[in-house]
mmCIF file of C-alpha atoms in Angstrom:
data_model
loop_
_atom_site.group_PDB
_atom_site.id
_atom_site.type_symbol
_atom_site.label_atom_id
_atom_site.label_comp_id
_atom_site.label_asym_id
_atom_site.label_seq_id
_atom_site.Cartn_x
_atom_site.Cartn_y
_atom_site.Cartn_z
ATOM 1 C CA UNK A 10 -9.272 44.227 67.600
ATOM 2 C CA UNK A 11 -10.699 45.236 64.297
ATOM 3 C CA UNK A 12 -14.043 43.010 63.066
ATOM 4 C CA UNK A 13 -14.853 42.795 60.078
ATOM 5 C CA UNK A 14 -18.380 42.239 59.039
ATOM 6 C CA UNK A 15 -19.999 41.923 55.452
ATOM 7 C CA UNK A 16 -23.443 42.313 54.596
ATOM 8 C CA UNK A 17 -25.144 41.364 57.559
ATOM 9 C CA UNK A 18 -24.675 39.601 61.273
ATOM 10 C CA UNK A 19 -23.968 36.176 62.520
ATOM 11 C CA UNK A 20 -27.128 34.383 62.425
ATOM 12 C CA UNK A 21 -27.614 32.977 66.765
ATOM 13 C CA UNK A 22 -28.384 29.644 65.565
ATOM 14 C CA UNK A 23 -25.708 27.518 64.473
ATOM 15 C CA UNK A 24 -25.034 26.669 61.074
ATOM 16 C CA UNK A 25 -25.073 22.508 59.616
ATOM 17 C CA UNK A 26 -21.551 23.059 58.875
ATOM 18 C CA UNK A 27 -21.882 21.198 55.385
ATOM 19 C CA UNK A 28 -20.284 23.958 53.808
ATOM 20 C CA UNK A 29 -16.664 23.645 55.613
ATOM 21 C CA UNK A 30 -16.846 19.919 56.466
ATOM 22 C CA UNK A 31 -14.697 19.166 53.252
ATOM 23 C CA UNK A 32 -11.552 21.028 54.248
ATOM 24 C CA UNK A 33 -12.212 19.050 57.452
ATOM 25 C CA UNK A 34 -12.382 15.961 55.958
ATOM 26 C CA UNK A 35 -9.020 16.192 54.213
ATOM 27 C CA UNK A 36 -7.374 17.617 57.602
ATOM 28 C CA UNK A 37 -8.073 14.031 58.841
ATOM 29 C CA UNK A 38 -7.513 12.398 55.792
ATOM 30 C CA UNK A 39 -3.904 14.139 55.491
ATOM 31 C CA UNK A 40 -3.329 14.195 59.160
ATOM 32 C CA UNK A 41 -5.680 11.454 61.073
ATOM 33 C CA UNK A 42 -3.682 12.725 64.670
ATOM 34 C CA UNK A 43 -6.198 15.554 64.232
ATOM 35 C CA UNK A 44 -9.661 15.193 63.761
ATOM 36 C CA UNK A 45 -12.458 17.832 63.236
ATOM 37 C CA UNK A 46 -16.358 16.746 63.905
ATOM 38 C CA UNK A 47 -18.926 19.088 62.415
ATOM 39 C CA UNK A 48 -20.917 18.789 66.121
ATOM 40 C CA UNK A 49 -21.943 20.765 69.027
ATOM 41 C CA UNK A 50 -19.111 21.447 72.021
ATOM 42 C CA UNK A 51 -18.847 18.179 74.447
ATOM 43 C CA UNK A 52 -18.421 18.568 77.809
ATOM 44 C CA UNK A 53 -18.212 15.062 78.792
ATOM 45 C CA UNK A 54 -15.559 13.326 80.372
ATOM 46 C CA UNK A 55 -12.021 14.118 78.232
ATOM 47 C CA UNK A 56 -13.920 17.046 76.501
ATOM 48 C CA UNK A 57 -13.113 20.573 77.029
ATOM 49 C CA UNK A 58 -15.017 23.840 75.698
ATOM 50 C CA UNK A 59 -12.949 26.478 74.482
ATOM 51 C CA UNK A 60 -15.729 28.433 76.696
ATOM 52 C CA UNK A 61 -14.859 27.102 79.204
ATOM 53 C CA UNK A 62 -11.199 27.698 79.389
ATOM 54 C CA UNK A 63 -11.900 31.393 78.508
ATOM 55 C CA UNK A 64 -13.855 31.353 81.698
ATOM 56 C CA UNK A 65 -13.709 28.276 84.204
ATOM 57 C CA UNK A 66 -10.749 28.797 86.059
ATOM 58 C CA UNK A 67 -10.972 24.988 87.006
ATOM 59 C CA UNK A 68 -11.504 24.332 83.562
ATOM 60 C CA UNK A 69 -7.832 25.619 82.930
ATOM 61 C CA UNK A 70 -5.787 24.365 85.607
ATOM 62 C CA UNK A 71 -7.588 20.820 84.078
ATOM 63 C CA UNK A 72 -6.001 21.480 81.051
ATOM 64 C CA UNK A 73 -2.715 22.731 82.134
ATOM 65 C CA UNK A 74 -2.405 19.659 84.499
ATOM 66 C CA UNK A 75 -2.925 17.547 80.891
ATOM 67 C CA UNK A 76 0.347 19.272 79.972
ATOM 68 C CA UNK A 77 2.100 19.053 83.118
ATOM 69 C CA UNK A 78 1.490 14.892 83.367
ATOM 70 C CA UNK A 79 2.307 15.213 79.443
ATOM 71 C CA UNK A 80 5.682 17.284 80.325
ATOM 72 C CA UNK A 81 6.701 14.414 82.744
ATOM 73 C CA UNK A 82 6.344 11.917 79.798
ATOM 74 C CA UNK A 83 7.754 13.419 77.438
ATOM 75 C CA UNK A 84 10.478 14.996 79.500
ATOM 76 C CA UNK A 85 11.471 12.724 82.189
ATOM 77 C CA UNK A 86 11.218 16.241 85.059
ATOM 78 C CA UNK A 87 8.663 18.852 85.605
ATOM 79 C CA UNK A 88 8.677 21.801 83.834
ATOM 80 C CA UNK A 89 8.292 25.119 84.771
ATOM 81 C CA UNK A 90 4.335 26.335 85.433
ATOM 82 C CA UNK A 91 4.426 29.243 82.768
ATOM 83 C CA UNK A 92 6.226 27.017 80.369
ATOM 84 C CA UNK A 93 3.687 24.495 80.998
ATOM 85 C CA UNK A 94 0.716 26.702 80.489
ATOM 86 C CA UNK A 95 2.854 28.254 77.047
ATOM 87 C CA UNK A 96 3.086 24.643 76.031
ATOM 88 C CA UNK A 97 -1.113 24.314 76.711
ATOM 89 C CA UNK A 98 -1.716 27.356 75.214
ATOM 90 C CA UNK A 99 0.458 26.238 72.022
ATOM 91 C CA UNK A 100 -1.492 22.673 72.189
ATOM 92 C CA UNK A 101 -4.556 24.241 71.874
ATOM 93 C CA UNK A 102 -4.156 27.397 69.402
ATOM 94 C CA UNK A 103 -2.355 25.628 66.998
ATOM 95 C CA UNK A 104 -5.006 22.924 65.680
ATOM 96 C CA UNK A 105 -7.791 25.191 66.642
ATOM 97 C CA UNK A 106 -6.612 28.106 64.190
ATOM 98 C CA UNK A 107 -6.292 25.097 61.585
ATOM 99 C CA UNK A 108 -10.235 24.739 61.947
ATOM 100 C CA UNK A 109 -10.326 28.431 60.590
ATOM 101 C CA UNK A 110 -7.264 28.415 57.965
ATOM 102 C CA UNK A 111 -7.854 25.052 56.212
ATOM 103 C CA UNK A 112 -11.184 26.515 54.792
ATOM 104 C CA UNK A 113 -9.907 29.535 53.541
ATOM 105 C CA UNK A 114 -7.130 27.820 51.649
ATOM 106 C CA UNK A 115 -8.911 25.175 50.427
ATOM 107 C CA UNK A 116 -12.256 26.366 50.209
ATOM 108 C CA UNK A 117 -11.941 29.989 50.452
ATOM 109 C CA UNK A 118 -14.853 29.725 53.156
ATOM 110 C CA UNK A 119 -13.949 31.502 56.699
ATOM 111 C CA UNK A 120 -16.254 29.774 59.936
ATOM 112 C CA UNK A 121 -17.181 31.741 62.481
ATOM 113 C CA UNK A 122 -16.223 30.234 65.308
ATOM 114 C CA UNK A 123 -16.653 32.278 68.739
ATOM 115 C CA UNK A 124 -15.100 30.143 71.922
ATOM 116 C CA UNK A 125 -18.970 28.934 72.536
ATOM 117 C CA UNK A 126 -18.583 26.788 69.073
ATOM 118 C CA UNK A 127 -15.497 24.656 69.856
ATOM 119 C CA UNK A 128 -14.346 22.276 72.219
ATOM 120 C CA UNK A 129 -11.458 20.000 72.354
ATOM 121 C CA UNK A 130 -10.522 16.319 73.449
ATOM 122 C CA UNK A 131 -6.512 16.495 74.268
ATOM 123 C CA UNK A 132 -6.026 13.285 75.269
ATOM 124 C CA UNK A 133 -7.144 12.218 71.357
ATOM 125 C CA UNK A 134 -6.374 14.665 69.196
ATOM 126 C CA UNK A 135 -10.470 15.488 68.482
ATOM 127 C CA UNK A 136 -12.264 18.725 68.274
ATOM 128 C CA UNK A 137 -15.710 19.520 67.734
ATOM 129 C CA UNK A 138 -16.658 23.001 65.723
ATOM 130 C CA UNK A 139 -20.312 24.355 65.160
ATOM 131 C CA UNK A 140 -19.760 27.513 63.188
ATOM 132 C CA UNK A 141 -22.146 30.114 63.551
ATOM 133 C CA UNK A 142 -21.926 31.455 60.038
ATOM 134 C CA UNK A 143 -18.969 31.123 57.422
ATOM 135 C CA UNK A 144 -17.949 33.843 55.260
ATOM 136 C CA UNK A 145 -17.181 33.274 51.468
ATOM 137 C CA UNK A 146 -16.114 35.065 47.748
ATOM 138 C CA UNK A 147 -19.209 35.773 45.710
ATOM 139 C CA UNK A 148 -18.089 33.317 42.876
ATOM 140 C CA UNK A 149 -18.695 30.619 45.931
ATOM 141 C CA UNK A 150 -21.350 27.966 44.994
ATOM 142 C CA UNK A 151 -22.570 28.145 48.854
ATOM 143 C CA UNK A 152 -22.724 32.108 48.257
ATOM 144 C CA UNK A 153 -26.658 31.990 48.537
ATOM 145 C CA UNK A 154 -26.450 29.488 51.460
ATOM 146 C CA UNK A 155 -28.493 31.321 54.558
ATOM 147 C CA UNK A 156 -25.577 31.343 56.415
ATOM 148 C CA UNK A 157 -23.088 32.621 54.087
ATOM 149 C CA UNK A 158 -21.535 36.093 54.603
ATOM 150 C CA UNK A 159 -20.317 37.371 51.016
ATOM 151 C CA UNK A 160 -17.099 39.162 51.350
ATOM 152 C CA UNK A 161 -16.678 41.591 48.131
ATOM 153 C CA UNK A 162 -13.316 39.766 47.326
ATOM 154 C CA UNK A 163 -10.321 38.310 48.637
ATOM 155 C CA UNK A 164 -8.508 40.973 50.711
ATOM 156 C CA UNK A 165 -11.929 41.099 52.444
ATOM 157 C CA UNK A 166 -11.841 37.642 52.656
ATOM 158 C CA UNK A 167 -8.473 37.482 54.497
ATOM 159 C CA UNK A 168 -10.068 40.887 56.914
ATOM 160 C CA UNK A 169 -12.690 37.893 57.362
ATOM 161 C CA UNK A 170 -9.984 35.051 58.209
ATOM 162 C CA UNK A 171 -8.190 37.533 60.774
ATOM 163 C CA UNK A 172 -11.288 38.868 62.262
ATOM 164 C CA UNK A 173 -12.329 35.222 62.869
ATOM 165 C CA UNK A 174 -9.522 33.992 64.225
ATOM 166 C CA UNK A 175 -8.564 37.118 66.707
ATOM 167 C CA UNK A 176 -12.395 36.819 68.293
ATOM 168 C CA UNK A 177 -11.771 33.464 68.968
ATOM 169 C CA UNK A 178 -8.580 33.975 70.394
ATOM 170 C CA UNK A 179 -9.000 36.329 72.316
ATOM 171 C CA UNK A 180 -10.694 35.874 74.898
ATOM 172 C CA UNK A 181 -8.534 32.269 75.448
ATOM 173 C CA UNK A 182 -5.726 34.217 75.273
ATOM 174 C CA UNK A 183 -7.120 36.524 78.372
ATOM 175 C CA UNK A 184 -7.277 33.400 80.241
ATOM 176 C CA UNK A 185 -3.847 32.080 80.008
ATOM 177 C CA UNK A 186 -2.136 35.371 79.957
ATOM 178 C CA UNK A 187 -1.262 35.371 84.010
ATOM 179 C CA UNK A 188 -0.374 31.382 84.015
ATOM 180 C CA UNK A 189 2.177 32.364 81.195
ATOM 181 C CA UNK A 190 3.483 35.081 82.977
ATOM 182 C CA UNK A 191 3.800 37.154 79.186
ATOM 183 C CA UNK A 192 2.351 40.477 78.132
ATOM 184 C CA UNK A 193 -0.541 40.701 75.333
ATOM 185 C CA UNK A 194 2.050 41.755 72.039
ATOM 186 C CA UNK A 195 4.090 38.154 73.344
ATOM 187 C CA UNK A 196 0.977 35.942 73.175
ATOM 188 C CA UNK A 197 -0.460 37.325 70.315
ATOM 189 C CA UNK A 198 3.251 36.478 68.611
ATOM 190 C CA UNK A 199 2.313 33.241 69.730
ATOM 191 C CA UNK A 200 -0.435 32.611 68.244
ATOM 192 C CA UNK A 201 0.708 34.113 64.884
ATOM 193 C CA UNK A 202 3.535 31.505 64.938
ATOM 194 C CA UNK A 203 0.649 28.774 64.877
ATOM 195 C CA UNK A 204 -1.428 30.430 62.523
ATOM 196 C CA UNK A 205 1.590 30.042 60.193
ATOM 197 C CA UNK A 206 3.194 27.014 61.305
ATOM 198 C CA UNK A 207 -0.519 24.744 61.493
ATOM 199 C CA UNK A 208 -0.884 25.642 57.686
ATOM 200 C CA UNK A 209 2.234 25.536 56.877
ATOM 201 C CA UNK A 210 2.998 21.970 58.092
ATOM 202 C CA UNK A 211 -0.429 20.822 56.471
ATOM 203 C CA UNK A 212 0.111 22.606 52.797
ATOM 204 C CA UNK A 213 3.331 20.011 53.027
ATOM 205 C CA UNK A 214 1.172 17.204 53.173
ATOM 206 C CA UNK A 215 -1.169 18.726 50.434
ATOM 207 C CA UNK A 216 1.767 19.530 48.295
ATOM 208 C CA UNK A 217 1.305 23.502 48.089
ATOM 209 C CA UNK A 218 3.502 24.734 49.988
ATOM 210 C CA UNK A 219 4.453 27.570 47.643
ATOM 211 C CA UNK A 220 1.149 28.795 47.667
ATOM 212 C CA UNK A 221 0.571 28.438 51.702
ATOM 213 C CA UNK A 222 4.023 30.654 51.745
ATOM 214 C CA UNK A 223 2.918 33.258 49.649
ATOM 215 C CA UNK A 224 -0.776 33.175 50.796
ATOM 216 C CA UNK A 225 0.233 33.229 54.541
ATOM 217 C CA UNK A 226 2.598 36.061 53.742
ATOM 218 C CA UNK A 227 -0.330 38.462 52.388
ATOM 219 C CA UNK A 228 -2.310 37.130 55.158
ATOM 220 C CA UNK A 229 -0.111 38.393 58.180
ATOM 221 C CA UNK A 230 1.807 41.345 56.593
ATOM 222 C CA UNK A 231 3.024 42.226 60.058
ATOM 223 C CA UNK A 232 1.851 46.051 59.699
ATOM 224 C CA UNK A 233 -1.213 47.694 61.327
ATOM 225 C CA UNK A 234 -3.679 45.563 58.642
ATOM 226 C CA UNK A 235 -3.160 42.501 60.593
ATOM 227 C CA UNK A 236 -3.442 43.276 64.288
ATOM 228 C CA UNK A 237 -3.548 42.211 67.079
ATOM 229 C CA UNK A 238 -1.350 39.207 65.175
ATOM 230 C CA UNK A 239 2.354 40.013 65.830
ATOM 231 C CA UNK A 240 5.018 40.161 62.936
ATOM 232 C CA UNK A 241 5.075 38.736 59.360
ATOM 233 C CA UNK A 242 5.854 34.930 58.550
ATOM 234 C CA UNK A 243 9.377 35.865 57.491
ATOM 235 C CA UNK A 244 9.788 32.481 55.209
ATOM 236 C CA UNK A 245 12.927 32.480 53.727
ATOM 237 C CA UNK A 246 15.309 29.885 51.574
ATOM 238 C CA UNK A 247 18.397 28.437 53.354
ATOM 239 C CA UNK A 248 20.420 25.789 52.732
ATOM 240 C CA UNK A 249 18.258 24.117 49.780
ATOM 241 C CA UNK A 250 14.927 24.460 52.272
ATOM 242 C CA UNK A 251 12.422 26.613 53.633
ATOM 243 C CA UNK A 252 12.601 27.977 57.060
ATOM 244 C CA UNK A 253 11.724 31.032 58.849
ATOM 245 C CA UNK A 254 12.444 32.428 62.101
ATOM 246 C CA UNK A 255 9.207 32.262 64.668
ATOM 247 C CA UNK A 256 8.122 36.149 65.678
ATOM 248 C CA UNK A 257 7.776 34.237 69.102
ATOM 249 C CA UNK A 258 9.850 32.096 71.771
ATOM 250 C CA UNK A 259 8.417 28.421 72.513
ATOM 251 C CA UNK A 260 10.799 28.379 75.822
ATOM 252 C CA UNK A 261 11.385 24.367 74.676
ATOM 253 C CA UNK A 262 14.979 25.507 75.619
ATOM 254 C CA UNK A 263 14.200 25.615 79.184
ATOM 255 C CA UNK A 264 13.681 21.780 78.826
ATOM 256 C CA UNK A 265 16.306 20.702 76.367
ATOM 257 C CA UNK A 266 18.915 23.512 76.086
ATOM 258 C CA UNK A 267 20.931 21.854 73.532
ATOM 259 C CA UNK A 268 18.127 21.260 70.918
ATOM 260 C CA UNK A 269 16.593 24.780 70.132
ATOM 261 C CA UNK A 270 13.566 24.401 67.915
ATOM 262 C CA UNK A 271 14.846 24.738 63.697
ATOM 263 C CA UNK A 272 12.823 28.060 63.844
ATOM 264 C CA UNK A 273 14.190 28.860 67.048
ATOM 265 C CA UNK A 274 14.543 33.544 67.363
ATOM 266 C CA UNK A 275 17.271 32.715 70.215
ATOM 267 C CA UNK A 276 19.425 30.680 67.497
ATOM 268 C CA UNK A 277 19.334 33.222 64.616
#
């Protein structure tokens, strides 16, 4: 994993957050299933750290259960364990990355996020985030904040976003790996397809699409610059919309064979 650091070092104590809570605010405003609290991680009841499930192997069969009791509802029959814990890993990487990518696009601020920041509430769609530090351009009215790491401009600024993200992820990732049964290069394509997909889905509801596309594409080239993220976004124009292909494979087909996802790689 390549880090990326400007300037100077994380501060240890945790930053107010005021800088990033407007990119926050719209993510609820735009899509109220997901909701992101400028707060400390929760451990009570319903609340799991990310910590936690990078370390507490109780912690993640918890979670995993969630999914299994969710599979059964959503399914009608059990699925099987590592699809389960793909699905978990999916329900948890994809609106945690959007805590990172919604700032950049919106804000062109980067949080710094390390698994002790975040925790998550499955069971309502809730996460808290306490970033550490956030990185920004030096045109950035925050720029002088304390807790503001300049970034000379914005190819630095996406080194930033990727940096930020991969740390986080990580170590999560290490967790799951043997309950989904897949090698590092597979998870990591995971994770890329929710990187993409998240802000994809939301630049829809912000109406910028074109930019997310082209912005997500310089993001995640797919070369050596963006590792350990796996393959490029791939968008592409077919049949009057945008689509693309995901770099990774969902397994949804294990549980409904005859309704591949619209991005699905075994369908192309």
């Amino acid at each position: 994993m390549t880090a990326h650091q400007v300037g100077q070092c994380p501060p240890p104590a945790a930053t107010d957050s005021r800088s990033l809570q407007g990119s926050w605010r719209r993510l609820t405003e735009l899509f109220p299933d997901l909701r992101i609290h400028s707060a400390a991680p929760r451990t009570d009841p319903d609340w799991t750290t990310a910590a936690a499930l990078a370390t507490d192997p109780a912690a993640l069969d918890a979670t995993i259960a969630f999914d299994e009791r969710l599979g059964l509802k959503l399914y009608g029959a059990p699925t099987r364990p590592d699809v389960t814990a793909g699905f978990s890993l999916h329900r948890y990487a994809w609106p945690v990355a959007l805590a990172f990518t919604l700032p950049w696009f919106l804000e062109r601020r980067v949080p710094v996020l390390p698994v002790e920041q975040i925790s998550i509430n499955r069971a309502d769609g809730e996460l808290t985030a306490r970033p550490l530090a956030f990185h920004c351009l030096p045109d950035d009215p925050a720029a002088s904040h304390p807790d503001a790491l300049v970034a000379p401009d914005r190819p630095a600024l996406d080194t930033a976003l990727r940096a930020a993200l991969a740390d986080h992820l990580a170590p999560v990732l290490d967790a799951f790996r043997p309950r989904v049964r897949r090698g590092p290069r597979t998870l990591w394509a995971l994770v890329t397809d929710d990187v993409v997909d998240g802000l994809w889905y939301l630049s829809t509801l912000l109406d910028e699409e074109p930019r997310a596309v082209a912005e997500l594409t310089a993001l995640l080239p797919g070369d050596a610059s963006s590792a350990p993220f796996v393959g490029a976004p791939g968008f592409r124009e077919e049949g009057g919309h945008r689509t693309r292909t995901r770099v990774s494979c969902c397994l949804f087909y294990t549980v409904r064979p005859t309704e591949p996802c619209f991005s699905c790689p075994r369908s192309k």
